[in-house]
XYZ file of C-alpha atoms in Angstrom:
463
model
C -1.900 -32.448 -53.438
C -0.126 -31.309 -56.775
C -3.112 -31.232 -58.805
C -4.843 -28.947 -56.062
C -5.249 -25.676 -58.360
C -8.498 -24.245 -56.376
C -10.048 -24.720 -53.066
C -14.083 -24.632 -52.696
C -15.507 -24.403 -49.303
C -19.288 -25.198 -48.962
C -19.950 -23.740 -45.372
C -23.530 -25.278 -44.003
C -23.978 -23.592 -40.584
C -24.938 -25.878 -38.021
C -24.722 -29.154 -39.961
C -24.354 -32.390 -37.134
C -22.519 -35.455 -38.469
C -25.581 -37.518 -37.145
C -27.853 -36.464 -40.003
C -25.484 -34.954 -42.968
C -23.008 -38.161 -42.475
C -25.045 -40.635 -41.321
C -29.028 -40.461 -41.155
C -29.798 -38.251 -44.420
C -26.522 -39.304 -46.675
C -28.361 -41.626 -48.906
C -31.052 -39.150 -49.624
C -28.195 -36.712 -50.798
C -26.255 -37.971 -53.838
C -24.525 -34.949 -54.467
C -23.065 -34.302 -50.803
C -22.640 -38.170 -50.559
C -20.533 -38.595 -53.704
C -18.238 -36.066 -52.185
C -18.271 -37.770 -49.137
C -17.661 -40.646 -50.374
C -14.110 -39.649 -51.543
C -13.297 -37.727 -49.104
C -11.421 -37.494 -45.427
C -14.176 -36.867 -43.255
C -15.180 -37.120 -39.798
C -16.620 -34.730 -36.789
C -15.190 -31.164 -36.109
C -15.042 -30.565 -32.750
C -16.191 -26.722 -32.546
C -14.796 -23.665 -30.093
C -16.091 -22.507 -27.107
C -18.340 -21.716 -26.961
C -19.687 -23.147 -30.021
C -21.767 -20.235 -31.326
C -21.816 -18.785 -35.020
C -19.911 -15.420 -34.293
C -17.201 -16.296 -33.429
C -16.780 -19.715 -34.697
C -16.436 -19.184 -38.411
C -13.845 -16.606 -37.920
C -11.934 -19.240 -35.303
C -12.016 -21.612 -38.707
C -11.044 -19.127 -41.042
C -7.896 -17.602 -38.628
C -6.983 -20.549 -36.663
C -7.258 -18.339 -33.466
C -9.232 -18.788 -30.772
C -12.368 -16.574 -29.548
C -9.887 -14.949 -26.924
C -7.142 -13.556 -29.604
C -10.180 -12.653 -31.657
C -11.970 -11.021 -28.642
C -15.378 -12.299 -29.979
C -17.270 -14.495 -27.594
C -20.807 -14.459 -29.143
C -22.709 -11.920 -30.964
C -23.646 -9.549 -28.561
C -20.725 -8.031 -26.263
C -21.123 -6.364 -22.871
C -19.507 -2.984 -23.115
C -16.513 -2.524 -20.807
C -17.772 -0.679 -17.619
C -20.957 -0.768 -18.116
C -24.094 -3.283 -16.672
C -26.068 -3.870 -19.826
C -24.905 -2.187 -22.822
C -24.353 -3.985 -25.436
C -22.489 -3.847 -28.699
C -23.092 -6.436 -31.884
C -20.066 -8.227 -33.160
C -18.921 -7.003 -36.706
C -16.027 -7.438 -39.489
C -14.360 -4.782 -38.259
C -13.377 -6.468 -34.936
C -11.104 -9.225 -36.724
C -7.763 -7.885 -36.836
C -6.002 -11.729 -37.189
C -5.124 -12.884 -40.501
C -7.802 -15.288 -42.430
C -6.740 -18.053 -44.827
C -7.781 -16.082 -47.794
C -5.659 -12.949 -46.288
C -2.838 -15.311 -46.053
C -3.157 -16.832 -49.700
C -3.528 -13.278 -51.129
C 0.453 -12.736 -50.193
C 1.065 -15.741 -52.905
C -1.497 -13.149 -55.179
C -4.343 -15.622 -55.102
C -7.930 -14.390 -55.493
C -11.005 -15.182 -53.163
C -14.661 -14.631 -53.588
C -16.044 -14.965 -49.844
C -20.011 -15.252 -49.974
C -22.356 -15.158 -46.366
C -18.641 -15.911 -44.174
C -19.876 -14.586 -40.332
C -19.049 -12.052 -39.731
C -18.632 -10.101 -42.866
C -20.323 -6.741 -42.086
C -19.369 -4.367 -43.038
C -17.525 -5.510 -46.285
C -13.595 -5.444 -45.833
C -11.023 -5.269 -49.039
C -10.252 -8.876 -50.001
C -8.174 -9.899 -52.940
C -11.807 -10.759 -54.619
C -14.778 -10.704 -54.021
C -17.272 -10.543 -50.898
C -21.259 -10.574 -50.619
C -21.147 -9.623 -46.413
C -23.052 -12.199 -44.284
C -26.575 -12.609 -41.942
C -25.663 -9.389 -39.266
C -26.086 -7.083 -42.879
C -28.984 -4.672 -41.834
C -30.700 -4.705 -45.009
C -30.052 -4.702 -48.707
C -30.159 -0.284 -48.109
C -26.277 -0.847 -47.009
C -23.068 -1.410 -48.954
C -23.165 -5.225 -48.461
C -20.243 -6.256 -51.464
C -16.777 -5.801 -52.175
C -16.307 -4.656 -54.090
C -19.140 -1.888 -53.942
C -20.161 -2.380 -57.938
C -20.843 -6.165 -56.947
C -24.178 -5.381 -55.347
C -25.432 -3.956 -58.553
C -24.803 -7.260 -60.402
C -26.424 -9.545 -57.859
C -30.187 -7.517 -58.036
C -29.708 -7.362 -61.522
C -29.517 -11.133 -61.325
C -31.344 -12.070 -58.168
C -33.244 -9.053 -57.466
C -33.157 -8.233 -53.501
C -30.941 -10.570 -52.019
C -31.609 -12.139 -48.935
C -29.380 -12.643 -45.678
C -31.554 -14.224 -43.564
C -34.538 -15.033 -42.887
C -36.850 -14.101 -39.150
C -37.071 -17.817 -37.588
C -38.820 -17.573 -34.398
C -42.068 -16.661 -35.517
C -45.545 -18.517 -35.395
C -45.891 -18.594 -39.156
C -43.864 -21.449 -39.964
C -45.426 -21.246 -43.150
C -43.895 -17.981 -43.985
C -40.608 -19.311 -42.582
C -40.068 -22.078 -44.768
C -40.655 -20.335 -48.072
C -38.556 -17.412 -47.164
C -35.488 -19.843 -46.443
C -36.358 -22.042 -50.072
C -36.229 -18.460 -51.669
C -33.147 -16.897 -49.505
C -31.356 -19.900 -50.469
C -32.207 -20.323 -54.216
C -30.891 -16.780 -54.523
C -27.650 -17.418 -52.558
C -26.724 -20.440 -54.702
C -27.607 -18.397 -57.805
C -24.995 -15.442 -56.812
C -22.752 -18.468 -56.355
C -23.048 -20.064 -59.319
C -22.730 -16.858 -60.872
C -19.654 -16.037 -59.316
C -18.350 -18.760 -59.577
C -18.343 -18.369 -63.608
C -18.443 -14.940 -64.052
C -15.193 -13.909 -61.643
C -11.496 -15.356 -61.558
C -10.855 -17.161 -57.862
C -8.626 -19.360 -56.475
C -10.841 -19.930 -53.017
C -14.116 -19.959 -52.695
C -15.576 -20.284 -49.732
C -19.721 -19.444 -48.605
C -22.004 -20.311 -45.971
C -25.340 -20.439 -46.312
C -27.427 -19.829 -42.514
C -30.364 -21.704 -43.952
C -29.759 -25.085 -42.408
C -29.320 -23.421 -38.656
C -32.414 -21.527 -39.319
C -34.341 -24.666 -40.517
C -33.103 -26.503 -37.735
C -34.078 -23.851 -34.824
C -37.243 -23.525 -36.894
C -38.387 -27.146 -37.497
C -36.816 -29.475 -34.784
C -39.572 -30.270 -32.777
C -42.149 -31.597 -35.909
C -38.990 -33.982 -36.599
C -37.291 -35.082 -33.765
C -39.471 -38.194 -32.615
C -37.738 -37.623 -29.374
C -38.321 -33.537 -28.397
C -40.388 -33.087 -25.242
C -42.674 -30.969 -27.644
C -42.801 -33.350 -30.994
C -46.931 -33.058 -32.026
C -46.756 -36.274 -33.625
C -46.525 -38.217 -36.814
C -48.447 -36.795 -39.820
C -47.548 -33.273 -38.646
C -47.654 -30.393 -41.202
C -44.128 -30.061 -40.851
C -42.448 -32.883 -40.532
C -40.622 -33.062 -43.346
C -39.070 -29.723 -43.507
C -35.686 -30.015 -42.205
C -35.458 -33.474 -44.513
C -36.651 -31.544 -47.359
C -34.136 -28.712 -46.725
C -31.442 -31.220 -46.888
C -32.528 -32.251 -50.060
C -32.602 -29.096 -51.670
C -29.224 -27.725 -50.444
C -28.182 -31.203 -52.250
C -29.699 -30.064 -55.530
C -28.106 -26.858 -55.179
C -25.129 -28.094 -54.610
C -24.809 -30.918 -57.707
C -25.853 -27.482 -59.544
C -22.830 -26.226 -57.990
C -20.299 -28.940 -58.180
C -20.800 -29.344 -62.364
C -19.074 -26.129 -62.633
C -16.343 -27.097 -61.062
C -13.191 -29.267 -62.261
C -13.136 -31.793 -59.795
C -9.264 -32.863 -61.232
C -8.085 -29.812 -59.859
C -10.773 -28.387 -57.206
C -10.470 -29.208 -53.563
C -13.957 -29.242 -52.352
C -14.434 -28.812 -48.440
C -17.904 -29.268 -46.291
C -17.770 -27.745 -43.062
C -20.380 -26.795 -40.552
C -19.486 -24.392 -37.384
C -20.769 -26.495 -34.538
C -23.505 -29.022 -34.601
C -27.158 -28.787 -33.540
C -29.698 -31.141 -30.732
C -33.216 -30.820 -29.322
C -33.529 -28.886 -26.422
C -34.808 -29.608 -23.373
C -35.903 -26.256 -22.155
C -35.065 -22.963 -21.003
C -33.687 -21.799 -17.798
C -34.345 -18.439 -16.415
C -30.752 -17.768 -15.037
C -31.324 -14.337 -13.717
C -34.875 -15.986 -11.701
C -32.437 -18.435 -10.629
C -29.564 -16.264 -9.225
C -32.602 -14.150 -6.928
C -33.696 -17.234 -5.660
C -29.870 -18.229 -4.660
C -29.337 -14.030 -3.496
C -27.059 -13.267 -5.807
C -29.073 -10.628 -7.721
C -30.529 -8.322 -5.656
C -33.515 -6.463 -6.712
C -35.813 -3.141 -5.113
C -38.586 -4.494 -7.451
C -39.867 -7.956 -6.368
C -43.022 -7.435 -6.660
C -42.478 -7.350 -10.666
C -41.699 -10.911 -10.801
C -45.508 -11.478 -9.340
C -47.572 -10.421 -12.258
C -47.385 -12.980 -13.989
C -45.736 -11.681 -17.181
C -42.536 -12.069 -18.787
C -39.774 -9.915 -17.367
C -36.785 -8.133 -19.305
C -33.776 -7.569 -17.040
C -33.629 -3.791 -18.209
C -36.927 -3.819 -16.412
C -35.326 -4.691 -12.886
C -34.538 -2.344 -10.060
C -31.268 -3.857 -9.874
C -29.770 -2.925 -6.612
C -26.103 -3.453 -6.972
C -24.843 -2.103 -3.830
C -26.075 -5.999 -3.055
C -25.732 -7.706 -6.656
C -22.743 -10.293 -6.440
C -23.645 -11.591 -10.181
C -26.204 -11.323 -13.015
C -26.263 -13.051 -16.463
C -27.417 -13.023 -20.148
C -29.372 -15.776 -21.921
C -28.139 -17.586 -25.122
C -27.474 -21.086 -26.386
C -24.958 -20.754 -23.703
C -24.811 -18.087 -20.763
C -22.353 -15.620 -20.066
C -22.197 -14.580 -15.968
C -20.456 -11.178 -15.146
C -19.704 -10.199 -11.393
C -19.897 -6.999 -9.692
C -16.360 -6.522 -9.277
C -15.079 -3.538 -7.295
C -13.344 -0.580 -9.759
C -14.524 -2.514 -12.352
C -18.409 -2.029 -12.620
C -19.554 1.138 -11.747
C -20.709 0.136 -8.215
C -18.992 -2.855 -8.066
C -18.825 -4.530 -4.550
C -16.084 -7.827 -5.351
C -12.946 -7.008 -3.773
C -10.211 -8.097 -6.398
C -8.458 -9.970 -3.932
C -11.665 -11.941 -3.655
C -12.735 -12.221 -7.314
C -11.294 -15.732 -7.888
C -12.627 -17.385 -4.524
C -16.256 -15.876 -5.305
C -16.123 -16.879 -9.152
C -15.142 -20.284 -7.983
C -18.091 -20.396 -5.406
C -20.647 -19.197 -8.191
C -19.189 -21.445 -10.136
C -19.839 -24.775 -8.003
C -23.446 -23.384 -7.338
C -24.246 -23.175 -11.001
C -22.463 -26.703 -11.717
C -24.890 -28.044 -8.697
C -28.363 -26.809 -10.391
C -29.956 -29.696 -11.234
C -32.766 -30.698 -14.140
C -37.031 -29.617 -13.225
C -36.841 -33.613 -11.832
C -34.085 -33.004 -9.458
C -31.699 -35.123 -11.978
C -28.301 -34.424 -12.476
C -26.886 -32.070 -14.735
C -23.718 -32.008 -16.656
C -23.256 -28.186 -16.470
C -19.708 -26.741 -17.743
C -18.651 -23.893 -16.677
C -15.886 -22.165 -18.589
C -13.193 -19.249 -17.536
C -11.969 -17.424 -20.516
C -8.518 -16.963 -19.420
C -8.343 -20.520 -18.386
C -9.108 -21.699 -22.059
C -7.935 -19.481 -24.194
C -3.855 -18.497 -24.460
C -5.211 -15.021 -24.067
C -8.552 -13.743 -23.788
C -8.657 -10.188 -25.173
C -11.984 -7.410 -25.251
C -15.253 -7.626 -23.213
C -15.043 -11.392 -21.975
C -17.840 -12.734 -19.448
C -16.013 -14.126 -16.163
C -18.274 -17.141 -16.763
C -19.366 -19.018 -20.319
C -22.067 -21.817 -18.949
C -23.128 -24.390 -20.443
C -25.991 -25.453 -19.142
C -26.824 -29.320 -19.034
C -23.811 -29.390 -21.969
C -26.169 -27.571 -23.892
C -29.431 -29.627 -23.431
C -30.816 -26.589 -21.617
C -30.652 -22.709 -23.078
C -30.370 -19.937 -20.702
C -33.074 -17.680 -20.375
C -32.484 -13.785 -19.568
C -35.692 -12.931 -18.809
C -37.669 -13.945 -15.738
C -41.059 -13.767 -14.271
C -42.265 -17.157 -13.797
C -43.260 -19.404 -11.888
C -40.280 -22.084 -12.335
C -36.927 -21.229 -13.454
C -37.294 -24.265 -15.961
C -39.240 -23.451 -19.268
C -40.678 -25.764 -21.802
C -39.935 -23.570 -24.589
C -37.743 -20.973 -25.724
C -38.173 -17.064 -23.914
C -37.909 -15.338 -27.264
C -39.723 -17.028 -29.550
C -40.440 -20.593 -31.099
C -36.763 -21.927 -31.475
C -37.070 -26.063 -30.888
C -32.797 -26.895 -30.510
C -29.648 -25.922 -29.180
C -25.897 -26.162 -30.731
C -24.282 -29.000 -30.225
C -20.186 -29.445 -30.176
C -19.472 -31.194 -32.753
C -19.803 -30.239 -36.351
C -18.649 -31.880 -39.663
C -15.761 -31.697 -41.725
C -15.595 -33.440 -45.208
C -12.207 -33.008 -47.531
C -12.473 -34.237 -51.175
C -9.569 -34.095 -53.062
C -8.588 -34.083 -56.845
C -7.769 -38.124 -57.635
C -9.377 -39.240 -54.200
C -11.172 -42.614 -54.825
C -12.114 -43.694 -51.532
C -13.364 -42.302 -48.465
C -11.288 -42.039 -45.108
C -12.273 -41.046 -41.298
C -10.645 -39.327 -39.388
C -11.660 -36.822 -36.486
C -10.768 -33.177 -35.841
C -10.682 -29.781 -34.501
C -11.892 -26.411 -36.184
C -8.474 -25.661 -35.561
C -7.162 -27.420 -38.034
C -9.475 -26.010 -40.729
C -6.831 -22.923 -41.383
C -3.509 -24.900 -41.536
C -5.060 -27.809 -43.935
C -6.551 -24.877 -46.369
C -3.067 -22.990 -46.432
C -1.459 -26.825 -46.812
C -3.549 -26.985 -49.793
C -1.779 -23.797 -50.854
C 1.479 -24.897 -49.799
C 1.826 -23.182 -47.030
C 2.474 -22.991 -43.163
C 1.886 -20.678 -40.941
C 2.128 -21.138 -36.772
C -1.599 -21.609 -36.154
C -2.887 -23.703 -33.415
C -4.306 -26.632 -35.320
C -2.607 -29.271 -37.984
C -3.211 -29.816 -41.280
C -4.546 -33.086 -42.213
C -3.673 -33.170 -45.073
């Protein structure tokens, strides 16, 4: 612990411990050298286990209710369906490298979610994938951006994944990544730090992008020999050359190095068209019936809604958020408050009782904010559903003729989070590896432990 001088954090969004730990370690020497003296194990995620807000749940040790992020998109208080997009400017709880930055140390955050607009570190910060374009301030500080296109040219923050041209897909993400490690490696030379911490968005776009032509096992999978079957391996392998790259600048006697991942990632099953689902059940009541009939796809902004008789209505998403129509709440809101709880809990068994396009069981969760978080602060859903644990996304739009899709509503998009992401702690002097298991709790207290410090978060250090 002494000899800790510097903490690096290589963020890999999405990363499952069933391929980086297990399946593709050998093919990694890089990552698996690491590994291999490190504590390491699973990360249990948040709920829900999304990207927004879970990086900012690792990086404060709060949950998504004292952070008031539950997702990326947010329904506006008193209104039905406007929205507004989660941004920097919403955290207002402390972050390890906020904390460190009291002792005077210097971070250089690269790609952290979210990190748009840039806010004033004690460093240096290249903003993450919600950055409209490189038009935009995306650095702090500002005079950063100029050095990375001088080196890079136009930097990239993500790449458009559900699209037909795979083709197109793939070598954007080699050349968004290439760059990203090439700011890093820059950075890391160029600029004084004592944390370093980036995440690169590739692997969850490679995954949502390329799981069916690799999973043996997804209902869709065209078969052996496909063109692309070898994309998310080959991914893999080049994050590992990247990251040897990486590592050689580093002094491993007195570098920390951390791998972390947000959640984890799984095949999915399907799509189900929520809002279809709560007509059928006369929950959402429409004017407009007949627009479910022609045989299109439906946006909900496209419904009649008639809320005089609308008890519920939902969003799509890896996981689904449900609102109710509550009475001086929504604008003709017909939930008496005094009722709210025994109706949520009624919606609640119904949606826990839909069962798979075979009539088999489901394990559907259903999750109350205020039940799961100490508080639950800003425009929270009344419901967070998971739907089959997350086998199953939700679908928002309707229009067809089952509520169970094959595919994904909005585009090709072959998997689904999964809970459990990794964690992997190497540090200075470390000769062996060790499991262990943990929360993305304790993420924040074992950095600032690193640091020599404490701080009452809700995790442990583990170190």
């Amino acid at each position: 612990m002494e000899e800790v001088k510097k903490v690096f954090v290589i963020g890999l969004d999405s990363a499952p411990p069933e391929l980086l730990f297990d399946r593709f370690l050998d093919d990694l020497p890089n990552i698996k050298r690491l590994v291999e003296r490190s504590i390491y194990g699973p990360m249990q995620s948040t709920i829900p286990a999304i990207t927004i807000p879970a990086w900012m749940v690792m990086a404060t040790g709060k949950t998504p209710g004292e952070l008031g992020l539950y997702g990326f998109r947010h329904r506006k208080s008193g209104t039905y369906n406007d929205i507004w997009i989660a941004h920097s400017l919403m955290i207002k709880e402390k972050a390890v490298w906020n904390y460190i930055a009291e002792k005077g140390k210097k971070s250089i955050l690269v790609g952290v979610p979210p990190s748009y607009p840039p806010k004033k570190v004690n460093g240096y910060l290249v903003s993450c994938f919600i950055t409209p374009d490189t038009s935009v301030d995306y650095t702090y500080p500002k005079e950063l951006k100029g050095e990375i296109e001088r080196l890079v040219g136009e930097y990239i923050f993500d790449v458009v994944f559900r699209k037909e041209n795979r083709d197109e897909t793939k070598e954007q993400l080699w050349e968004m990544t290439k760059k990203r490690f090439e700011v890093i490696r820059y950075l890391i030379q160029e600029k004084e730090w004592d944390y370093f911490q980036f995440v690169e968005i590739g692997l969850d776009r490679v995954h949502h992008a390329f799981w069916k032509y690799f999973d043996e096992n997804h209902h869709l999978y065209p078969g052996k020999g496909n063109p692309y079957e070898n994309v998310i391996p080959d991914y893999y392998k080049l994050l590992d050359e990247e990251i040897g790259k990486t590592l050689e600048l580093l002094d491993l006697d007195e570098t920390a190095v951390i791998i972390v991942s947000d959640h984890g990632i799984k095949a999915m099953k399907g799509a189900f068209a929520i809002n279809q689902w709560l007509i059928e059940e006369g929950l959402l009541k429409i004017r407009n019936p007949e627009i479910l009939k022609e045989g299109r796809q439906v946006r909900f902004n496209e419904l009649d809604v008639d809320w005089s008789r609308t008890i519920a209505w939902a969003w799509g998403g890896y996981y689904s958020r449900v609102f109710l129509n509550v009475k001086g709440r929504e604008p003709h809101g017909i939930i008496e408050p005094s009722e709210y709880e025994k109706v949520r809990d009624e919606i609640a068994e119904k949606i826990k009782s839909i069962r798979g396009p075979n009539g088999e069981k489901w394990d559907t969760k259903v999750f109350y904010p205020e039940e799961i978080y100490p508080v639950a602060r800003g425009d929270k859903p009344d419901m967070m559903v998971y739907l089959d644990d997350l086998n199953w996304r939700a679908a928002g739009t309707l229009g067809y003729d089952s509520p169970y899709l094959l595919e994904n509503d909005l585009g090709p998009d072959d998997a689904v989070h999964a809970e459990y992401g990794v964690f992997s702690l190497y540090l200075p002097g470390m000769r062996e590896a060790k499991r262990t298991q943990l929360t993305i709790y304790d993420f924040a207290p074992t950095v600032l432990k690193l640091f020599g410090m404490e701080k009452p978060l809700r995790g442990r250090s583990i170190v």
